[in-house]
């Protein structure tokens, strides 16, 4: 029995898992185990030694049982500790935030402007980016070889086909098919063969606007565009109209707002002039109305066109137009609006 005891002690030391404990239990305490074998010898022991022998075997069984139980407990708590360690969740770690997209500043700016015009009763119309020389120039009173064509360096796709240089193309496309009253705004991308710099790019966005009806006058133009820029830039800005030239309007003019950064005193944004140029406009030239089959004796109208990037940049303090098409998320994220 002492041999069994020492053998058990050695084997117990080698035990590493709960399974090992169970195997040991079977080997020592099972029906055919080593302790049971000792018990079987009881009948061969003399009567007077039997009680003592029986007690010894029993003690051995209890001892082994106790040791196995203890081992089992310690293994179980070791395993639990290991599992807890492995499955440890650090609730103090910052959560993984989800990336939520937002509209590009140009898209956002465009939507804001369209919303203002839509509130003023204008509907939205779009047209193709690849268009004909006719809609881009000719119908708008730019005859072939007219020097005003040089104002807009053009990408030609083939003779007579080009990438539109302005969204004014939609004027004639729409008027041809309509009977006034017409009140539309036309957003879209335009292209010009310009040297890319911080101030100009080969593609950019514009909104063209158009209002044609009986009795439309310069007063309507002035009110509509003043209302628009004040809704966009704030009621504090003042507005000035300067005479200008565009072949498709007469008279033609440009609208400036007082610089909202320096309130007109003169700063780097307005180049010390106190004014910021926002858009071109004018009363639609009678020839343009004739070209699209509208009687200029009966109807008059005004039109305007403006760059979206420019307003977006002015309002957000961006310095370089190229940033708006390079899609550097680190840059764009600064201007997220939702
Ligand atoms: N299309 C002109 C441009 O891109 C802007 C413009 C000026 C549009 C006067 C108009 C207008 O409708 O009346 O420079």
mmCIF file of C-alpha atoms and ligand atoms in Angstrom:
data_model
loop_
_atom_site.group_PDB
_atom_site.id
_atom_site.type_symbol
_atom_site.label_atom_id
_atom_site.label_comp_id
_atom_site.label_asym_id
_atom_site.label_seq_id
_atom_site.Cartn_x
_atom_site.Cartn_y
_atom_site.Cartn_z
ATOM 1 C CA UNK A 1 0.000 0.000 0.000
ATOM 2 C CA UNK A 2 2.890 2.330 0.672
ATOM 3 C CA UNK A 3 4.118 1.641 -2.864
ATOM 4 C CA UNK A 4 0.678 2.565 -4.177
ATOM 5 C CA UNK A 5 0.747 5.719 -2.074
ATOM 6 C CA UNK A 6 4.144 6.905 -3.396
ATOM 7 C CA UNK A 7 3.278 5.877 -6.949
ATOM 8 C CA UNK A 8 0.056 7.870 -6.687
ATOM 9 C CA UNK A 9 1.919 10.886 -5.321
ATOM 10 C CA UNK A 10 4.321 10.835 -8.313
ATOM 11 C CA UNK A 11 1.545 10.402 -10.840
ATOM 12 C CA UNK A 12 -0.498 13.160 -9.232
ATOM 13 C CA UNK A 13 2.391 15.564 -9.658
ATOM 14 C CA UNK A 14 2.410 14.892 -13.409
ATOM 15 C CA UNK A 15 -1.292 15.675 -13.750
ATOM 16 C CA UNK A 16 -2.021 18.695 -15.931
ATOM 17 C CA UNK A 17 -5.645 18.583 -16.960
ATOM 18 C CA UNK A 18 -9.058 17.645 -15.593
ATOM 19 C CA UNK A 19 -8.948 14.685 -17.947
ATOM 20 C CA UNK A 20 -5.709 13.457 -16.337
ATOM 21 C CA UNK A 21 -7.430 13.615 -12.943
ATOM 22 C CA UNK A 22 -10.295 11.493 -14.200
ATOM 23 C CA UNK A 23 -7.902 8.904 -15.651
ATOM 24 C CA UNK A 24 -6.082 8.739 -12.333
ATOM 25 C CA UNK A 25 -9.358 8.316 -10.476
ATOM 26 C CA UNK A 26 -10.287 5.321 -12.627
ATOM 27 C CA UNK A 27 -6.820 3.816 -12.246
ATOM 28 C CA UNK A 28 -6.805 4.081 -8.454
ATOM 29 C CA UNK A 29 -10.400 4.231 -7.301
ATOM 30 C CA UNK A 30 -12.278 2.444 -10.121
ATOM 31 C CA UNK A 31 -13.987 -0.920 -9.634
ATOM 32 C CA UNK A 32 -10.904 -2.688 -10.934
ATOM 33 C CA UNK A 33 -8.533 -0.039 -9.661
ATOM 34 C CA UNK A 34 -5.493 -0.420 -7.489
ATOM 35 C CA UNK A 35 -7.334 0.330 -4.221
ATOM 36 C CA UNK A 36 -10.132 -2.130 -5.023
ATOM 37 C CA UNK A 37 -7.470 -4.743 -5.660
ATOM 38 C CA UNK A 38 -6.165 -4.200 -2.120
ATOM 39 C CA UNK A 39 -9.671 -4.481 -0.781
ATOM 40 C CA UNK A 40 -10.095 -7.852 -2.443
ATOM 41 C CA UNK A 41 -7.178 -9.134 -0.400
ATOM 42 C CA UNK A 42 -9.229 -8.587 2.782
ATOM 43 C CA UNK A 43 -10.590 -12.091 2.670
ATOM 44 C CA UNK A 44 -7.028 -13.513 2.735
ATOM 45 C CA UNK A 45 -6.092 -11.571 5.826
ATOM 46 C CA UNK A 46 -6.346 -13.252 9.221
ATOM 47 C CA UNK A 47 -9.373 -12.416 11.346
ATOM 48 C CA UNK A 48 -7.477 -10.344 13.887
ATOM 49 C CA UNK A 49 -5.592 -8.311 11.286
ATOM 50 C CA UNK A 50 -8.665 -7.769 9.100
ATOM 51 C CA UNK A 51 -10.143 -4.693 10.863
ATOM 52 C CA UNK A 52 -6.797 -2.940 10.833
ATOM 53 C CA UNK A 53 -6.117 -3.912 7.235
ATOM 54 C CA UNK A 54 -9.569 -2.772 6.210
ATOM 55 C CA UNK A 55 -9.001 0.562 7.894
ATOM 56 C CA UNK A 56 -5.657 0.986 6.152
ATOM 57 C CA UNK A 57 -7.170 0.384 2.697
ATOM 58 C CA UNK A 58 -10.005 2.665 3.522
ATOM 59 C CA UNK A 59 -7.643 5.399 4.688
ATOM 60 C CA UNK A 60 -5.687 5.027 1.476
ATOM 61 C CA UNK A 61 -8.908 5.367 -0.546
ATOM 62 C CA UNK A 62 -9.973 8.470 1.394
ATOM 63 C CA UNK A 63 -6.513 9.954 1.049
ATOM 64 C CA UNK A 64 -6.488 9.416 -2.733
ATOM 65 C CA UNK A 65 -10.051 10.654 -3.065
ATOM 66 C CA UNK A 66 -9.205 13.815 -1.117
ATOM 67 C CA UNK A 67 -6.024 14.472 -3.101
ATOM 68 C CA UNK A 68 -7.835 14.008 -6.418
ATOM 69 C CA UNK A 69 -10.643 16.293 -5.312
ATOM 70 C CA UNK A 70 -8.190 18.968 -4.307
ATOM 71 C CA UNK A 71 -6.299 18.639 -7.557
ATOM 72 C CA UNK A 72 -9.517 18.866 -9.509
ATOM 73 C CA UNK A 73 -10.476 22.078 -7.778
ATOM 74 C CA UNK A 74 -7.174 23.724 -8.341
ATOM 75 C CA UNK A 75 -7.140 22.711 -12.010
ATOM 76 C CA UNK A 76 -10.663 24.006 -12.484
ATOM 77 C CA UNK A 77 -9.878 27.353 -10.957
ATOM 78 C CA UNK A 78 -6.660 27.559 -13.033
ATOM 79 C CA UNK A 79 -8.648 26.870 -16.185
ATOM 80 C CA UNK A 80 -11.279 29.410 -15.250
ATOM 81 C CA UNK A 81 -8.612 32.010 -14.581
ATOM 82 C CA UNK A 82 -7.037 31.279 -17.969
ATOM 83 C CA UNK A 83 -10.375 31.568 -19.742
ATOM 84 C CA UNK A 84 -11.196 34.805 -18.010
ATOM 85 C CA UNK A 85 -7.820 36.153 -19.009
ATOM 86 C CA UNK A 86 -8.274 35.069 -22.625
ATOM 87 C CA UNK A 87 -11.797 36.416 -22.872
ATOM 88 C CA UNK A 88 -10.978 39.596 -21.044
ATOM 89 C CA UNK A 89 -12.875 42.597 -22.404
ATOM 90 C CA UNK A 90 -11.417 45.996 -21.728
ATOM 91 C CA UNK A 91 -14.504 48.114 -21.358
ATOM 92 C CA UNK A 92 -12.376 51.240 -21.098
ATOM 93 C CA UNK A 93 -11.184 50.923 -24.737
ATOM 94 C CA UNK A 94 -12.716 53.531 -27.006
ATOM 95 C CA UNK A 95 -15.417 52.079 -29.259
ATOM 96 C CA UNK A 96 -14.905 51.607 -32.968
ATOM 97 C CA UNK A 97 -16.710 54.490 -34.563
ATOM 98 C CA UNK A 98 -18.388 53.988 -37.897
ATOM 99 C CA UNK A 99 -17.422 56.168 -40.809
ATOM 100 C CA UNK A 100 -20.402 58.196 -41.886
ATOM 101 C CA UNK A 101 -20.182 59.821 -45.289
ATOM 102 C CA UNK A 102 -21.118 63.400 -46.020
ATOM 103 C CA UNK A 103 -21.783 65.431 -49.119
ATOM 104 C CA UNK A 104 -18.790 66.967 -50.896
ATOM 105 C CA UNK A 105 -18.528 70.720 -50.171
ATOM 106 C CA UNK A 106 -19.349 71.506 -53.796
ATOM 107 C CA UNK A 107 -22.426 69.268 -53.733
ATOM 108 C CA UNK A 108 -23.479 70.748 -50.446
ATOM 109 C CA UNK A 109 -22.952 74.309 -51.671
ATOM 110 C CA UNK A 110 -24.851 73.575 -54.851
ATOM 111 C CA UNK A 111 -27.775 72.094 -52.939
ATOM 112 C CA UNK A 112 -27.916 75.075 -50.645
ATOM 113 C CA UNK A 113 -28.091 77.474 -53.576
ATOM 114 C CA UNK A 114 -30.667 75.397 -55.415
ATOM 115 C CA UNK A 115 -32.784 75.262 -52.277
ATOM 116 C CA UNK A 116 -32.871 79.061 -52.122
ATOM 117 C CA UNK A 117 -33.990 79.308 -55.746
ATOM 118 C CA UNK A 118 -36.469 76.537 -55.320
ATOM 119 C CA UNK A 119 -37.953 78.456 -52.370
ATOM 120 C CA UNK A 120 -38.190 81.462 -54.710
ATOM 121 C CA UNK A 121 -40.220 79.400 -57.186
ATOM 122 C CA UNK A 122 -37.557 78.168 -59.614
ATOM 123 C CA UNK A 123 -37.466 74.569 -60.819
ATOM 124 C CA UNK A 124 -34.335 72.593 -61.666
ATOM 125 C CA UNK A 125 -33.260 71.625 -65.177
ATOM 126 C CA UNK A 126 -30.121 69.878 -66.350
ATOM 127 C CA UNK A 127 -28.420 69.393 -69.700
ATOM 128 C CA UNK A 128 -25.569 67.411 -71.274
ATOM 129 C CA UNK A 129 -21.897 68.063 -70.496
ATOM 130 C CA UNK A 130 -20.956 67.289 -74.080
ATOM 131 C CA UNK A 131 -22.893 69.677 -76.251
ATOM 132 C CA UNK A 132 -22.842 71.335 -79.630
ATOM 133 C CA UNK A 133 -21.155 74.560 -80.595
ATOM 134 C CA UNK A 134 -24.674 75.724 -81.415
ATOM 135 C CA UNK A 135 -26.041 75.510 -77.856
ATOM 136 C CA UNK A 136 -22.834 76.620 -76.195
ATOM 137 C CA UNK A 137 -22.147 79.601 -78.469
ATOM 138 C CA UNK A 138 -24.158 80.216 -81.575
ATOM 139 C CA UNK A 139 -27.691 80.357 -80.225
ATOM 140 C CA UNK A 140 -26.380 82.553 -77.413
ATOM 141 C CA UNK A 141 -25.316 85.176 -79.880
ATOM 142 C CA UNK A 142 -21.672 84.202 -80.199
ATOM 143 C CA UNK A 143 -21.341 84.023 -83.994
ATOM 144 C CA UNK A 144 -18.390 82.034 -85.398
ATOM 145 C CA UNK A 145 -15.154 84.001 -85.041
ATOM 146 C CA UNK A 146 -16.782 86.368 -82.578
ATOM 147 C CA UNK A 147 -14.042 87.599 -80.226
ATOM 148 C CA UNK A 148 -16.259 86.847 -77.189
ATOM 149 C CA UNK A 149 -15.580 83.158 -77.814
ATOM 150 C CA UNK A 150 -12.052 83.793 -76.609
ATOM 151 C CA UNK A 151 -13.457 84.561 -73.159
ATOM 152 C CA UNK A 152 -13.987 80.840 -72.769
ATOM 153 C CA UNK A 153 -11.171 78.583 -73.957
ATOM 154 C CA UNK A 154 -12.928 75.524 -75.185
ATOM 155 C CA UNK A 155 -12.207 71.797 -75.314
ATOM 156 C CA UNK A 156 -13.499 70.557 -78.666
ATOM 157 C CA UNK A 157 -14.326 66.871 -79.055
ATOM 158 C CA UNK A 158 -14.712 67.154 -82.809
ATOM 159 C CA UNK A 159 -15.696 70.055 -85.047
ATOM 160 C CA UNK A 160 -19.030 71.328 -83.743
ATOM 161 C CA UNK A 161 -18.949 69.220 -80.536
ATOM 162 C CA UNK A 162 -17.451 70.421 -77.298
ATOM 163 C CA UNK A 163 -17.399 70.156 -73.514
ATOM 164 C CA UNK A 164 -19.741 72.933 -72.436
ATOM 165 C CA UNK A 165 -17.915 75.974 -71.131
ATOM 166 C CA UNK A 166 -20.908 77.189 -69.127
ATOM 167 C CA UNK A 167 -24.352 75.983 -68.075
ATOM 168 C CA UNK A 168 -25.897 78.739 -70.238
ATOM 169 C CA UNK A 169 -26.274 75.910 -72.796
ATOM 170 C CA UNK A 170 -29.428 74.891 -70.958
ATOM 171 C CA UNK A 171 -31.057 78.281 -71.628
ATOM 172 C CA UNK A 172 -31.727 77.630 -75.280
ATOM 173 C CA UNK A 173 -32.272 73.896 -74.867
ATOM 174 C CA UNK A 174 -35.055 74.609 -72.425
ATOM 175 C CA UNK A 175 -36.574 77.737 -73.975
ATOM 176 C CA UNK A 176 -36.883 76.016 -77.376
ATOM 177 C CA UNK A 177 -39.380 73.621 -75.844
ATOM 178 C CA UNK A 178 -41.268 75.943 -73.530
ATOM 179 C CA UNK A 179 -43.902 78.583 -73.515
ATOM 180 C CA UNK A 180 -43.226 81.268 -70.874
ATOM 181 C CA UNK A 181 -43.547 81.775 -67.963
ATOM 182 C CA UNK A 182 -40.207 80.051 -67.368
ATOM 183 C CA UNK A 183 -38.340 80.068 -64.096
ATOM 184 C CA UNK A 184 -35.492 77.575 -63.968
ATOM 185 C CA UNK A 185 -32.097 77.016 -62.381
ATOM 186 C CA UNK A 186 -29.615 74.707 -64.073
ATOM 187 C CA UNK A 187 -26.710 73.235 -62.097
ATOM 188 C CA UNK A 188 -23.875 71.353 -63.742
ATOM 189 C CA UNK A 189 -20.228 70.801 -64.502
ATOM 190 C CA UNK A 190 -18.411 72.947 -67.040
ATOM 191 C CA UNK A 191 -15.020 72.708 -68.687
ATOM 192 C CA UNK A 192 -12.494 75.241 -69.898
ATOM 193 C CA UNK A 193 -9.033 74.872 -71.300
ATOM 194 C CA UNK A 194 -7.394 76.975 -68.606
ATOM 195 C CA UNK A 195 -4.077 76.696 -66.864
ATOM 196 C CA UNK A 196 -4.762 74.941 -63.569
ATOM 197 C CA UNK A 197 -3.898 77.171 -60.617
ATOM 198 C CA UNK A 198 -5.167 77.925 -57.140
ATOM 199 C CA UNK A 199 -7.874 80.086 -58.700
ATOM 200 C CA UNK A 200 -8.919 78.257 -61.851
ATOM 201 C CA UNK A 201 -9.396 74.686 -62.960
ATOM 202 C CA UNK A 202 -10.269 72.903 -66.175
ATOM 203 C CA UNK A 203 -13.545 71.762 -64.665
ATOM 204 C CA UNK A 204 -15.831 73.506 -62.231
ATOM 205 C CA UNK A 205 -19.534 73.840 -61.482
ATOM 206 C CA UNK A 206 -22.024 76.542 -62.296
ATOM 207 C CA UNK A 207 -25.644 77.328 -61.754
ATOM 208 C CA UNK A 208 -27.403 79.084 -64.585
ATOM 209 C CA UNK A 209 -30.717 80.760 -63.911
ATOM 210 C CA UNK A 210 -33.435 82.001 -66.166
ATOM 211 C CA UNK A 211 -36.704 83.853 -65.798
ATOM 212 C CA UNK A 212 -38.853 84.697 -68.805
ATOM 213 C CA UNK A 213 -42.366 86.096 -68.770
ATOM 214 C CA UNK A 214 -44.481 89.030 -69.833
ATOM 215 C CA UNK A 215 -43.261 92.232 -68.204
ATOM 216 C CA UNK A 216 -40.050 90.961 -66.620
ATOM 217 C CA UNK A 217 -37.733 93.893 -66.011
ATOM 218 C CA UNK A 218 -34.393 94.748 -64.521
ATOM 219 C CA UNK A 219 -36.195 95.286 -61.218
ATOM 220 C CA UNK A 220 -37.055 91.585 -61.064
ATOM 221 C CA UNK A 221 -33.424 90.730 -61.743
ATOM 222 C CA UNK A 222 -32.181 93.062 -59.036
ATOM 223 C CA UNK A 223 -34.667 91.834 -56.444
ATOM 224 C CA UNK A 224 -34.200 88.124 -57.172
ATOM 225 C CA UNK A 225 -30.414 88.178 -57.172
ATOM 226 C CA UNK A 226 -30.149 90.468 -54.150
ATOM 227 C CA UNK A 227 -32.521 88.227 -52.237
ATOM 228 C CA UNK A 228 -30.483 85.192 -53.275
ATOM 229 C CA UNK A 229 -27.076 86.507 -52.223
ATOM 230 C CA UNK A 230 -28.462 87.797 -48.938
ATOM 231 C CA UNK A 231 -30.041 84.442 -48.143
ATOM 232 C CA UNK A 232 -26.730 82.776 -48.967
ATOM 233 C CA UNK A 233 -24.195 85.197 -47.493
ATOM 234 C CA UNK A 234 -26.297 86.934 -44.860
ATOM 235 C CA UNK A 235 -28.554 89.972 -44.638
ATOM 236 C CA UNK A 236 -25.620 92.211 -43.739
ATOM 237 C CA UNK A 237 -23.987 92.052 -47.156
ATOM 238 C CA UNK A 238 -24.667 94.880 -49.534
ATOM 239 C CA UNK A 239 -24.856 94.368 -53.242
ATOM 240 C CA UNK A 240 -23.623 96.321 -56.229
ATOM 241 C CA UNK A 241 -24.277 95.773 -59.915
ATOM 242 C CA UNK A 242 -21.551 96.699 -62.408
ATOM 243 C CA UNK A 243 -22.038 96.974 -66.171
ATOM 244 C CA UNK A 244 -20.390 94.104 -68.022
ATOM 245 C CA UNK A 245 -20.562 92.340 -71.353
ATOM 246 C CA UNK A 246 -21.921 88.921 -72.299
ATOM 247 C CA UNK A 247 -23.178 88.452 -75.875
ATOM 248 C CA UNK A 248 -26.434 86.807 -74.793
ATOM 249 C CA UNK A 249 -27.672 89.613 -72.536
ATOM 250 C CA UNK A 250 -28.323 93.319 -72.984
ATOM 251 C CA UNK A 251 -27.606 95.069 -70.734
ATOM 252 C CA UNK A 252 -25.087 92.721 -69.144
ATOM 253 C CA UNK A 253 -23.837 93.162 -65.625
ATOM 254 C CA UNK A 254 -21.909 91.600 -62.795
ATOM 255 C CA UNK A 255 -22.994 91.376 -59.206
ATOM 256 C CA UNK A 256 -20.576 92.008 -56.333
ATOM 257 C CA UNK A 257 -21.282 91.667 -52.645
ATOM 258 C CA UNK A 258 -19.568 93.653 -49.932
ATOM 259 C CA UNK A 259 -16.797 91.529 -48.430
ATOM 260 C CA UNK A 260 -18.319 89.631 -45.510
ATOM 261 C CA UNK A 261 -14.929 89.178 -43.905
ATOM 262 C CA UNK A 262 -13.966 92.859 -43.572
ATOM 263 C CA UNK A 263 -17.462 94.343 -44.094
ATOM 264 C CA UNK A 264 -16.134 96.256 -47.073
ATOM 265 C CA UNK A 265 -13.100 97.805 -45.401
ATOM 266 C CA UNK A 266 -10.629 95.888 -47.570
ATOM 267 C CA UNK A 267 -8.747 92.689 -46.692
ATOM 268 C CA UNK A 268 -6.834 89.838 -48.315
ATOM 269 C CA UNK A 269 -10.035 87.975 -49.280
ATOM 270 C CA UNK A 270 -11.424 90.906 -51.295
ATOM 271 C CA UNK A 271 -7.951 92.031 -52.401
ATOM 272 C CA UNK A 272 -8.391 95.322 -50.587
ATOM 273 C CA UNK A 273 -11.352 96.277 -52.785
ATOM 274 C CA UNK A 274 -14.062 95.638 -50.193
ATOM 275 C CA UNK A 275 -16.094 93.750 -52.825
ATOM 276 C CA UNK A 276 -16.379 90.137 -53.961
ATOM 277 C CA UNK A 277 -17.461 89.226 -57.468
ATOM 278 C CA UNK A 278 -20.241 86.616 -57.352
ATOM 279 C CA UNK A 279 -22.055 86.279 -60.656
ATOM 280 C CA UNK A 280 -22.741 87.505 -64.172
ATOM 281 C CA UNK A 281 -26.258 88.429 -65.256
ATOM 282 C CA UNK A 282 -28.343 90.490 -67.609
ATOM 283 C CA UNK A 283 -31.581 90.936 -69.517
ATOM 284 C CA UNK A 284 -31.818 88.200 -72.139
ATOM 285 C CA UNK A 285 -30.815 89.561 -75.551
ATOM 286 C CA UNK A 286 -33.824 89.834 -77.913
ATOM 287 C CA UNK A 287 -31.828 87.924 -80.509
ATOM 288 C CA UNK A 288 -31.481 84.943 -78.161
ATOM 289 C CA UNK A 289 -35.245 84.907 -77.569
ATOM 290 C CA UNK A 290 -35.786 85.037 -81.353
ATOM 291 C CA UNK A 291 -33.306 82.195 -81.848
ATOM 292 C CA UNK A 292 -35.415 79.918 -79.641
ATOM 293 C CA UNK A 293 -38.746 81.005 -81.134
ATOM 294 C CA UNK A 294 -39.927 83.343 -78.380
ATOM 295 C CA UNK A 295 -41.313 86.733 -79.393
ATOM 296 C CA UNK A 296 -39.107 89.419 -77.773
ATOM 297 C CA UNK A 297 -41.851 91.988 -78.304
ATOM 298 C CA UNK A 298 -44.105 90.005 -75.996
ATOM 299 C CA UNK A 299 -41.707 88.422 -73.559
ATOM 300 C CA UNK A 300 -38.645 89.593 -71.697
ATOM 301 C CA UNK A 301 -36.434 87.824 -69.240
ATOM 302 C CA UNK A 302 -33.319 87.868 -67.184
ATOM 303 C CA UNK A 303 -30.551 85.300 -66.787
ATOM 304 C CA UNK A 304 -27.546 84.839 -64.605
ATOM 305 C CA UNK A 305 -24.678 82.424 -64.174
ATOM 306 C CA UNK A 306 -22.339 81.781 -61.301
ATOM 307 C CA UNK A 307 -19.509 79.503 -60.250
ATOM 308 C CA UNK A 308 -20.239 77.230 -57.320
ATOM 309 C CA UNK A 309 -16.639 76.584 -56.287
ATOM 310 C CA UNK A 310 -16.054 80.295 -55.890
ATOM 311 C CA UNK A 311 -18.897 80.803 -53.413
ATOM 312 C CA UNK A 312 -18.012 77.629 -51.531
ATOM 313 C CA UNK A 313 -14.407 78.772 -51.229
ATOM 314 C CA UNK A 314 -15.303 82.289 -50.170
ATOM 315 C CA UNK A 315 -17.659 81.068 -47.484
ATOM 316 C CA UNK A 316 -15.395 78.364 -46.066
ATOM 317 C CA UNK A 317 -12.079 80.190 -46.338
ATOM 318 C CA UNK A 318 -10.572 77.642 -48.768
ATOM 319 C CA UNK A 319 -7.614 79.056 -50.640
ATOM 320 C CA UNK A 320 -7.027 76.625 -53.477
ATOM 321 C CA UNK A 321 -9.676 75.403 -55.932
ATOM 322 C CA UNK A 322 -7.618 72.254 -56.639
ATOM 323 C CA UNK A 323 -8.408 70.931 -53.161
ATOM 324 C CA UNK A 324 -12.016 70.554 -54.258
ATOM 325 C CA UNK A 325 -11.191 67.942 -56.875
ATOM 326 C CA UNK A 326 -8.259 66.112 -55.314
ATOM 327 C CA UNK A 327 -10.441 64.184 -52.883
ATOM 328 C CA UNK A 328 -8.065 64.212 -49.968
ATOM 329 C CA UNK A 329 -10.375 63.052 -47.210
ATOM 330 C CA UNK A 330 -8.295 64.755 -44.527
ATOM 331 C CA UNK A 331 -9.007 68.049 -46.210
ATOM 332 C CA UNK A 332 -12.636 67.450 -47.135
ATOM 333 C CA UNK A 333 -13.600 66.134 -43.700
ATOM 334 C CA UNK A 334 -12.970 69.554 -42.229
ATOM 335 C CA UNK A 335 -15.921 70.877 -44.166
ATOM 336 C CA UNK A 336 -18.430 68.146 -43.445
ATOM 337 C CA UNK A 337 -21.780 69.650 -42.873
ATOM 338 C CA UNK A 338 -23.859 66.750 -41.576
HETATM 339 N N1 LIG B 1 -22.166 82.040 -68.819
HETATM 340 C C1 LIG B 1 -21.403 83.098 -68.201
HETATM 341 C C2 LIG B 1 -20.022 82.568 -67.841
HETATM 342 O O1 LIG B 1 -19.850 81.404 -67.712
HETATM 343 C C3 LIG B 1 -22.063 83.599 -66.956
HETATM 344 C C4 LIG B 1 -23.308 84.344 -67.246
HETATM 345 C C5 LIG B 1 -23.238 85.716 -67.395
HETATM 346 C C6 LIG B 1 -24.506 83.693 -67.409
HETATM 347 C C7 LIG B 1 -24.369 86.454 -67.664
HETATM 348 C C8 LIG B 1 -25.660 84.420 -67.682
HETATM 349 C C9 LIG B 1 -25.571 85.792 -67.799
HETATM 350 O O2 LIG B 1 -26.839 83.852 -67.833
HETATM 351 O O3 LIG B 1 -26.707 86.512 -68.054
HETATM 352 O O4 LIG B 1 -19.129 83.345 -67.679
#
